[in-house]
Tab-separated table of N, CA and C in Angstrom:
chain	number	residue	atom	x	y	z
S	1	UNK	N	5.194	-6.658	-24.823
S	1	UNK	CA	3.798	-6.275	-24.947
S	1	UNK	C	3.438	-5.275	-23.844
S	2	UNK	N	2.246	-4.722	-23.929
S	2	UNK	CA	1.791	-3.743	-22.947
S	2	UNK	C	1.686	-4.361	-21.566
S	3	UNK	N	1.241	-5.605	-21.495
S	3	UNK	CA	1.110	-6.295	-20.206
S	3	UNK	C	2.470	-6.467	-19.541
S	4	UNK	N	3.477	-6.860	-20.348
S	4	UNK	CA	4.829	-7.023	-19.799
S	4	UNK	C	5.388	-5.696	-19.298
S	5	UNK	N	5.144	-4.591	-20.056
S	5	UNK	CA	5.621	-3.286	-19.626
S	5	UNK	C	4.982	-2.878	-18.308
S	6	UNK	N	3.689	-3.139	-18.177
S	6	UNK	CA	2.987	-2.808	-16.934
S	6	UNK	C	3.511	-3.610	-15.764
S	7	UNK	N	3.774	-4.894	-15.993
S	7	UNK	CA	4.285	-5.752	-14.926
S	7	UNK	C	5.689	-5.308	-14.507
S	8	UNK	N	6.539	-4.965	-15.489
S	8	UNK	CA	7.887	-4.504	-15.164
S	8	UNK	C	7.842	-3.192	-14.390
S	9	UNK	N	6.944	-2.296	-14.785
S	9	UNK	CA	6.801	-1.023	-14.068
S	9	UNK	C	6.363	-1.274	-12.635
S	10	UNK	N	5.430	-2.208	-12.450
S	10	UNK	CA	4.973	-2.537	-11.100
S	10	UNK	C	6.118	-3.101	-10.268
S	11	UNK	N	6.927	-3.982	-10.862
S	11	UNK	CA	8.048	-4.563	-10.127
S	11	UNK	C	9.085	-3.505	-9.757
S	12	UNK	N	9.347	-2.553	-10.678
S	12	UNK	CA	10.284	-1.474	-10.364
S	12	UNK	C	9.760	-0.624	-9.215
S	13	UNK	N	8.463	-0.299	-9.278
S	13	UNK	CA	7.855	0.503	-8.222
S	13	UNK	C	7.897	-0.243	-6.892
S	14	UNK	N	7.593	-1.527	-6.926
S	14	UNK	CA	7.607	-2.336	-5.702
S	14	UNK	C	9.008	-2.387	-5.118
S	15	UNK	N	10.010	-2.550	-5.983
S	15	UNK	CA	11.388	-2.612	-5.510
S	15	UNK	C	11.796	-1.269	-4.908
S	16	UNK	N	11.429	-0.174	-5.576
S	16	UNK	CA	11.785	1.158	-5.091
S	16	UNK	C	11.101	1.429	-3.751
S	17	UNK	N	9.809	1.078	-3.607
S	17	UNK	CA	9.094	1.301	-2.353
S	17	UNK	C	9.679	0.442	-1.248
S	18	UNK	N	10.119	-0.756	-1.586
S	18	UNK	CA	10.710	-1.630	-0.579
S	18	UNK	C	11.987	-1.018	-0.037
S	19	UNK	N	12.844	-0.503	-0.932
S	19	UNK	CA	14.094	0.100	-0.475
S	19	UNK	C	13.820	1.307	0.392
S	20	UNK	N	12.925	2.190	-0.051
S	20	UNK	CA	12.624	3.396	0.707
S	20	UNK	C	12.043	3.024	2.057
S	21	UNK	N	11.123	2.058	2.082
S	21	UNK	CA	10.506	1.655	3.336
S	21	UNK	C	11.550	1.113	4.298
S	22	UNK	N	12.470	0.328	3.783
S	22	UNK	CA	13.441	-0.312	4.662
S	22	UNK	C	14.441	0.693	5.221
S	23	UNK	N	14.953	1.586	4.359
S	23	UNK	CA	16.019	2.464	4.804
S	23	UNK	C	15.513	3.725	5.501
S	24	UNK	N	14.391	4.287	5.078
S	24	UNK	CA	13.927	5.534	5.675
S	24	UNK	C	12.896	5.315	6.765
S	25	UNK	N	12.057	4.299	6.629
S	25	UNK	CA	10.960	4.097	7.555
S	25	UNK	C	10.993	2.678	8.095
S	26	UNK	N	11.839	2.391	9.066
S	26	UNK	CA	11.940	1.016	9.550
S	26	UNK	C	10.652	0.494	10.159
S	27	UNK	N	9.696	1.388	10.510
S	27	UNK	CA	8.424	0.936	11.060
S	27	UNK	C	7.660	0.112	10.032
S	28	UNK	N	7.842	0.424	8.759
S	28	UNK	CA	7.070	-0.218	7.710
S	28	UNK	C	7.810	-1.380	7.049
S	29	UNK	N	8.731	-2.029	7.737
S	29	UNK	CA	9.505	-3.104	7.122
S	29	UNK	C	8.642	-4.300	6.761
S	30	UNK	N	7.405	-4.398	7.299
S	30	UNK	CA	6.531	-5.510	6.928
S	30	UNK	C	6.200	-5.476	5.438
S	31	UNK	N	6.377	-4.316	4.786
S	31	UNK	CA	6.071	-4.210	3.363
S	31	UNK	C	7.085	-4.989	2.526
S	32	UNK	N	8.292	-5.176	3.021
S	32	UNK	CA	9.329	-5.875	2.274
S	32	UNK	C	8.880	-7.288	1.959
S	33	UNK	N	8.329	-7.949	2.932
S	33	UNK	CA	7.880	-9.328	2.740
S	33	UNK	C	6.769	-9.378	1.705
S	34	UNK	N	5.850	-8.423	1.751
S	34	UNK	CA	4.741	-8.437	0.806
S	34	UNK	C	5.232	-8.212	-0.611
S	35	UNK	N	6.166	-7.266	-0.822
S	35	UNK	CA	6.638	-7.001	-2.163
S	35	UNK	C	7.506	-8.151	-2.670
S	36	UNK	N	8.280	-8.751	-1.787
S	36	UNK	CA	9.136	-9.845	-2.213
S	36	UNK	C	8.311	-11.042	-2.640
S	37	UNK	N	7.121	-11.199	-2.065
S	37	UNK	CA	6.292	-12.346	-2.414
S	37	UNK	C	5.309	-12.023	-3.534
S	38	UNK	N	5.450	-10.875	-4.186
S	38	UNK	CA	4.574	-10.526	-5.307
S	38	UNK	C	3.188	-10.131	-4.841
S	39	UNK	N	3.091	-9.172	-3.954
S	39	UNK	CA	1.814	-8.763	-3.373
S	39	UNK	C	0.904	-8.140	-4.418
S	40	UNK	N	-0.379	-8.257	-4.200
S	40	UNK	CA	-1.369	-7.670	-5.101
S	40	UNK	C	-1.667	-6.251	-4.661
S	41	UNK	N	-2.458	-5.545	-5.473
S	41	UNK	CA	-2.842	-4.171	-5.129
S	41	UNK	C	-3.618	-4.142	-3.819
S	42	UNK	N	-4.467	-5.131	-3.583
S	42	UNK	CA	-5.255	-5.156	-2.351
S	42	UNK	C	-4.348	-5.265	-1.128
S	43	UNK	N	-3.311	-6.062	-1.234
S	43	UNK	CA	-2.385	-6.204	-0.116
S	43	UNK	C	-1.635	-4.906	0.108
S	44	UNK	N	-1.237	-4.221	-0.989
S	44	UNK	CA	-0.548	-2.948	-0.831
S	44	UNK	C	-1.466	-1.922	-0.200
S	45	UNK	N	-2.746	-1.919	-0.597
S	45	UNK	CA	-3.690	-0.984	0.003
S	45	UNK	C	-3.855	-1.290	1.481
S	46	UNK	N	-3.884	-2.565	1.841
S	46	UNK	CA	-3.999	-2.940	3.249
S	46	UNK	C	-2.783	-2.483	4.028
S	47	UNK	N	-1.595	-2.529	3.421
S	47	UNK	CA	-0.406	-2.092	4.131
S	47	UNK	C	-0.447	-0.588	4.357
S	48	UNK	N	-1.005	0.177	3.398
S	48	UNK	CA	-1.138	1.622	3.596
S	48	UNK	C	-2.119	1.911	4.719
S	49	UNK	N	-3.222	1.156	4.776
S	49	UNK	CA	-4.194	1.336	5.846
S	49	UNK	C	-3.543	1.039	7.177
S	50	UNK	N	-2.770	-0.002	7.246
S	50	UNK	CA	-2.096	-0.368	8.481
S	50	UNK	C	-1.117	0.715	8.888
S	51	UNK	N	-0.418	1.277	7.916
S	51	UNK	CA	0.575	2.307	8.226
S	51	UNK	C	-0.100	3.548	8.792
S	52	UNK	N	-1.246	3.966	8.226
S	52	UNK	CA	-1.913	5.150	8.747
S	52	UNK	C	-2.560	4.846	10.089
S	53	UNK	N	-3.068	3.638	10.270
S	53	UNK	CA	-3.693	3.293	11.539
S	53	UNK	C	-2.653	3.254	12.652
S	54	UNK	N	-1.431	2.880	12.334
S	54	UNK	CA	-0.386	2.809	13.343
S	54	UNK	C	0.031	4.205	13.797
S	55	UNK	N	-0.158	5.214	12.961
S	55	UNK	CA	0.290	6.555	13.306
S	55	UNK	C	-0.796	7.400	13.949
S	56	UNK	N	-2.018	6.921	14.056
S	56	UNK	CA	-3.081	7.689	14.688
S	56	UNK	C	-4.418	7.394	14.050
S	57	UNK	N	-5.392	8.202	14.395
S	57	UNK	CA	-6.752	8.010	13.916
S	57	UNK	C	-7.027	9.022	12.820
S	58	UNK	N	-7.371	8.543	11.638
S	58	UNK	CA	-7.770	9.436	10.561
S	58	UNK	C	-9.242	9.164	10.250
S	59	UNK	N	-9.783	9.812	9.230
S	59	UNK	CA	-11.205	9.682	8.941
S	59	UNK	C	-11.588	8.238	8.627
S	60	UNK	N	-10.757	7.558	7.862
S	60	UNK	CA	-11.073	6.183	7.477
S	60	UNK	C	-11.088	5.254	8.692
S	61	UNK	N	-10.087	5.368	9.548
S	61	UNK	CA	-10.041	4.496	10.720
S	61	UNK	C	-11.117	4.877	11.724
S	62	UNK	N	-11.496	6.161	11.781
S	62	UNK	CA	-12.607	6.571	12.641
S	62	UNK	C	-13.907	5.946	12.164
S	63	UNK	N	-14.129	5.952	10.859
S	63	UNK	CA	-15.331	5.332	10.299
S	63	UNK	C	-15.360	3.847	10.637
S	64	UNK	N	-14.221	3.177	10.471
S	64	UNK	CA	-14.168	1.743	10.787
S	64	UNK	C	-14.447	1.478	12.261
S	65	UNK	N	-13.904	2.323	13.137
S	65	UNK	CA	-14.105	2.137	14.575
S	65	UNK	C	-15.565	2.341	14.956
S	66	UNK	N	-16.198	3.382	14.421
S	66	UNK	CA	-17.605	3.647	14.737
S	66	UNK	C	-18.494	2.553	14.151
S	67	UNK	N	-18.184	2.100	12.946
S	67	UNK	CA	-18.985	1.044	12.319
S	67	UNK	C	-18.907	-0.249	13.124
S	68	UNK	N	-17.722	-0.598	13.610
S	68	UNK	CA	-17.607	-1.836	14.387
S	68	UNK	C	-18.265	-1.694	15.755
S	69	UNK	N	-18.243	-0.490	16.321
S	69	UNK	CA	-18.867	-0.256	17.630
S	69	UNK	C	-20.393	-0.281	17.539
S	70	UNK	N	-20.949	0.304	16.480
S	70	UNK	CA	-22.403	0.422	16.360
S	70	UNK	C	-23.049	-0.717	15.583
S	71	UNK	N	-22.274	-1.425	14.775
S	71	UNK	CA	-22.839	-2.492	13.959
S	71	UNK	C	-23.428	-1.998	12.650
S	72	UNK	N	-23.305	-0.709	12.367
S	72	UNK	CA	-23.798	-0.145	11.110
S	72	UNK	C	-22.753	-0.343	10.021
S	73	UNK	N	-23.175	-0.138	8.765
S	73	UNK	CA	-22.237	-0.303	7.656
S	73	UNK	C	-21.276	0.882	7.608
S	74	UNK	N	-20.092	0.639	7.043
S	74	UNK	CA	-19.093	1.699	6.913
S	74	UNK	C	-19.603	2.814	6.010
S	75	UNK	N	-20.377	2.466	4.982
S	75	UNK	CA	-20.900	3.470	4.058
S	75	UNK	C	-21.838	4.430	4.786
S	76	UNK	N	-22.731	3.882	5.611
S	76	UNK	CA	-23.663	4.720	6.360
S	76	UNK	C	-22.926	5.597	7.367
S	77	UNK	N	-22.000	5.015	8.092
S	77	UNK	CA	-21.225	5.786	9.071
S	77	UNK	C	-20.422	6.879	8.371
S	78	UNK	N	-19.864	6.580	7.204
S	78	UNK	CA	-19.118	7.581	6.443
S	78	UNK	C	-19.992	8.746	6.029
S	79	UNK	N	-21.219	8.448	5.575
S	79	UNK	CA	-22.139	9.521	5.184
S	79	UNK	C	-22.526	10.375	6.389
S	80	UNK	N	-22.785	9.723	7.524
S	80	UNK	CA	-23.160	10.461	8.736
S	80	UNK	C	-22.000	11.336	9.206
S	81	UNK	N	-20.788	10.802	9.210
S	81	UNK	CA	-19.620	11.575	9.640
S	81	UNK	C	-19.381	12.768	8.716
S	82	UNK	N	-19.496	12.551	7.416
S	82	UNK	CA	-19.309	13.632	6.452
S	82	UNK	C	-20.365	14.715	6.645
S	83	UNK	N	-21.622	14.309	6.850
S	83	UNK	CA	-22.693	15.281	7.073
S	83	UNK	C	-22.466	16.058	8.364
S	84	UNK	N	-21.989	15.384	9.403
S	84	UNK	CA	-21.710	16.047	10.677
S	84	UNK	C	-20.600	17.087	10.516
S	85	UNK	N	-19.516	16.695	9.880
S	85	UNK	CA	-18.402	17.622	9.679
S	85	UNK	C	-18.796	18.800	8.794
S	86	UNK	N	-19.631	18.531	7.780
S	86	UNK	CA	-20.114	19.615	6.921
S	86	UNK	C	-20.970	20.597	7.701
S	87	UNK	N	-21.845	20.082	8.580
S	87	UNK	CA	-22.704	20.955	9.380
S	87	UNK	C	-21.877	21.802	10.345
S	88	UNK	N	-20.877	21.191	10.987
S	88	UNK	CA	-20.000	21.935	11.902
S	88	UNK	C	-19.234	23.002	11.130
S	89	UNK	N	-18.685	22.645	9.978
S	89	UNK	CA	-17.911	23.601	9.174
S	89	UNK	C	-18.768	24.770	8.712
S	90	UNK	N	-19.987	24.479	8.264
S	90	UNK	CA	-20.872	25.540	7.786
S	90	UNK	C	-21.259	26.483	8.914
S	91	UNK	N	-21.527	25.947	10.094
S	91	UNK	CA	-21.901	26.792	11.230
S	91	UNK	C	-20.741	27.674	11.668
S	92	UNK	N	-19.558	27.107	11.740
S	92	UNK	CA	-18.383	27.887	12.147
S	92	UNK	C	-18.059	28.938	11.088
S	93	UNK	N	-18.249	28.600	9.824
S	93	UNK	CA	-17.990	29.559	8.750
S	93	UNK	C	-18.909	30.768	8.869
S	94	UNK	N	-20.179	30.541	9.285
S	94	UNK	CA	-21.120	31.641	9.463
S	94	UNK	C	-20.803	32.479	10.700
S	95	UNK	N	-19.995	31.940	11.608
S	95	UNK	CA	-19.650	32.671	12.820
S	95	UNK	C	-20.334	32.129	14.060
S	96	UNK	N	-21.113	31.062	13.921
S	96	UNK	CA	-21.792	30.454	15.061
S	96	UNK	C	-20.833	29.562	15.834
S	97	UNK	N	-21.135	29.375	17.125
S	97	UNK	CA	-20.379	28.424	17.927
S	97	UNK	C	-21.085	27.081	17.868
S	98	UNK	N	-20.295	26.015	17.826
S	98	UNK	CA	-20.842	24.657	17.851
S	98	UNK	C	-20.298	23.984	19.107
S	99	UNK	N	-21.188	23.727	20.076
S	99	UNK	CA	-20.785	23.128	21.344
S	99	UNK	C	-21.237	21.674	21.377
S	100	UNK	N	-20.292	20.765	21.556
S	100	UNK	CA	-20.592	19.346	21.706
S	100	UNK	C	-20.328	18.984	23.158
S	101	UNK	N	-21.394	18.711	23.888
S	101	UNK	CA	-21.286	18.460	25.317
S	101	UNK	C	-20.328	17.305	25.600
S	102	UNK	N	-19.405	17.519	26.514
S	102	UNK	CA	-18.433	16.496	26.881
S	102	UNK	C	-17.251	16.400	25.937
S	103	UNK	N	-17.230	17.218	24.877
S	103	UNK	CA	-16.128	17.174	23.920
S	103	UNK	C	-15.455	18.532	23.794
S	104	UNK	N	-16.208	19.550	23.352
S	104	UNK	CA	-15.617	20.866	23.212
S	104	UNK	C	-16.461	21.792	22.370
S	105	UNK	N	-15.918	22.976	22.102
S	105	UNK	CA	-16.633	23.995	21.345
S	105	UNK	C	-15.788	24.446	20.161
S	106	UNK	N	-16.400	24.439	18.979
S	106	UNK	CA	-15.774	24.954	17.764
S	106	UNK	C	-16.304	26.365	17.551
S	107	UNK	N	-15.429	27.303	17.201
S	107	UNK	CA	-15.868	28.669	16.948
S	107	UNK	C	-14.940	29.334	15.934
S	108	UNK	N	-15.371	30.532	15.512
S	108	UNK	CA	-14.563	31.329	14.597
S	108	UNK	C	-14.050	32.538	15.352
S	109	UNK	N	-12.768	32.812	15.228
S	109	UNK	CA	-12.181	33.976	15.876
S	109	UNK	C	-11.611	34.903	14.810
S	110	UNK	N	-11.445	36.161	15.198
S	110	UNK	CA	-10.926	37.173	14.278
S	110	UNK	C	-9.532	37.588	14.709
S	111	UNK	N	-8.656	37.720	13.748
S	111	UNK	CA	-7.312	38.245	13.986
S	111	UNK	C	-7.264	39.632	13.347
S	112	UNK	N	-6.942	40.637	14.120
S	112	UNK	CA	-6.955	42.014	13.628
S	112	UNK	C	-5.828	42.249	12.621
S	113	UNK	N	-6.022	43.257	11.779
S	113	UNK	CA	-4.977	43.656	10.834
S	113	UNK	C	-3.794	44.206	11.625
S	114	UNK	N	-2.603	44.003	11.111
S	114	UNK	CA	-1.418	44.463	11.821
S	114	UNK	C	-0.294	44.765	10.826
S	115	UNK	N	0.712	45.429	11.329
S	115	UNK	CA	1.878	45.747	10.500
S	115	UNK	C	2.917	44.648	10.699
S	116	UNK	N	3.621	44.309	9.639
S	116	UNK	CA	4.653	43.294	9.702
S	116	UNK	C	5.855	43.698	8.875
S	117	UNK	N	6.837	42.818	8.826
S	117	UNK	CA	8.040	43.083	8.041
S	117	UNK	C	8.386	41.861	7.210
S	118	UNK	N	8.868	42.121	5.997
S	118	UNK	CA	9.373	41.054	5.157
S	118	UNK	C	10.722	40.641	5.741
S	119	UNK	N	10.900	39.377	6.144
S	119	UNK	CA	12.148	38.985	6.791
S	119	UNK	C	13.375	39.046	5.864
S	120	UNK	N	13.177	38.953	4.568
S	120	UNK	CA	14.317	38.989	3.648
S	120	UNK	C	14.791	40.406	3.375
S	121	UNK	N	13.824	41.318	3.168
S	121	UNK	CA	14.204	42.681	2.790
S	121	UNK	C	14.066	43.679	3.939
S	122	UNK	N	13.283	43.335	4.945
S	122	UNK	CA	13.050	44.255	6.046
S	122	UNK	C	12.009	45.315	5.733
S	123	UNK	N	11.389	45.236	4.560
S	123	UNK	CA	10.385	46.215	4.159
S	123	UNK	C	9.110	46.027	4.981
S	124	UNK	N	8.483	47.136	5.355
S	124	UNK	CA	7.232	47.082	6.109
S	124	UNK	C	6.094	46.653	5.180
S	125	UNK	N	5.165	45.904	5.723
S	125	UNK	CA	3.999	45.489	4.955
S	125	UNK	C	2.798	45.386	5.876
S	126	UNK	N	1.615	45.434	5.280
S	126	UNK	CA	0.376	45.342	6.056
S	126	UNK	C	-0.152	43.922	5.967
S	127	UNK	N	-0.401	43.311	7.119
S	127	UNK	CA	-0.988	41.977	7.169
S	127	UNK	C	-2.486	42.169	7.396
S	128	UNK	N	-3.338	41.694	6.478
S	128	UNK	CA	-4.773	41.945	6.592
S	128	UNK	C	-5.414	41.164	7.743
S	129	UNK	N	-6.588	41.610	8.148
S	129	UNK	CA	-7.365	40.909	9.166
S	129	UNK	C	-7.780	39.542	8.613
S	130	UNK	N	-7.954	38.583	9.506
S	130	UNK	CA	-8.304	37.231	9.057
S	130	UNK	C	-9.202	36.554	10.085
S	131	UNK	N	-10.032	35.668	9.607
S	131	UNK	CA	-10.832	34.790	10.464
S	131	UNK	C	-10.130	33.448	10.523
S	132	UNK	N	-10.179	32.788	11.681
S	132	UNK	CA	-9.571	31.468	11.795
S	132	UNK	C	-10.415	30.599	12.726
S	133	UNK	N	-10.383	29.284	12.513
S	133	UNK	CA	-11.169	28.387	13.371
S	133	UNK	C	-10.476	28.175	14.714
S	134	UNK	N	-11.291	27.939	15.729
S	134	UNK	CA	-10.763	27.713	17.068
S	134	UNK	C	-11.512	26.539	17.696
S	135	UNK	N	-10.818	25.777	18.531
S	135	UNK	CA	-11.444	24.685	19.272
S	135	UNK	C	-11.056	24.807	20.731
S	136	UNK	N	-12.024	24.743	21.596
S	136	UNK	CA	-11.787	24.781	23.030
S	136	UNK	C	-12.309	23.481	23.622
S	137	UNK	N	-11.432	22.686	24.204
S	137	UNK	CA	-11.836	21.393	24.759
S	137	UNK	C	-12.622	21.597	26.047
S	138	UNK	N	-13.602	20.724	26.263
S	138	UNK	CA	-14.395	20.797	27.491
S	138	UNK	C	-13.587	20.251	28.664
S	139	UNK	N	-14.030	20.562	29.874
S	139	UNK	CA	-13.324	20.086	31.064
S	139	UNK	C	-13.376	18.566	31.158
S	140	UNK	N	-14.463	17.959	30.688
S	140	UNK	CA	-14.586	16.497	30.693
S	140	UNK	C	-13.544	15.870	29.767
S	141	UNK	N	-13.392	16.446	28.573
S	141	UNK	CA	-12.428	15.929	27.602
S	141	UNK	C	-10.997	16.137	28.098
S	142	UNK	N	-10.735	17.304	28.696
S	142	UNK	CA	-9.396	17.559	29.239
S	142	UNK	C	-9.044	16.568	30.328
S	143	UNK	N	-9.999	16.287	31.216
S	143	UNK	CA	-9.758	15.322	32.294
S	143	UNK	C	-9.517	13.924	31.729
S	144	UNK	N	-10.244	13.568	30.684
S	144	UNK	CA	-10.066	12.257	30.044
S	144	UNK	C	-8.671	12.125	29.456
S	145	UNK	N	-8.207	13.177	28.792
S	145	UNK	CA	-6.881	13.147	28.165
S	145	UNK	C	-5.783	13.091	29.240
S	146	UNK	N	-5.990	13.805	30.334
S	146	UNK	CA	-5.030	13.801	31.433
S	146	UNK	C	-4.993	12.462	32.151
S	147	UNK	N	-6.042	11.674	31.998
S	147	UNK	CA	-6.088	10.366	32.636
S	147	UNK	C	-6.722	10.395	34.011
S	148	UNK	N	-7.516	11.394	34.299
S	148	UNK	CA	-8.161	11.500	35.609
S	148	UNK	C	-9.554	10.934	35.590
């Protein structure tokens, strides 16, 4: 039946992910136990969250950290963070500088047009001018990262 096919597909996927996790990514070996015990989708999603949280801070873990620090809901913090990032992006896109005291300054810089070469053929080509985002950390943030 369709239910049996879906269950078999899930078991094949779980087995394949378990092998890959064990042999290529030994950090994630905790997933083996979950798949062997017939983990649910929620448990698999939790393992993905744990894996990304172990490798650094992403948007989701930042939202969780701010929500737990402030006591606000994750939904509200997510909306505020998204609005903040949108405002910073829009300002930098227009060419304005965005300075966050104690953190750093976001700005847009220009790269002039230049001549280049195709590495395969050696033919000369023109590389057009481009705008790119830039971030300059404040002295307070640099000192914090250095541990001073």
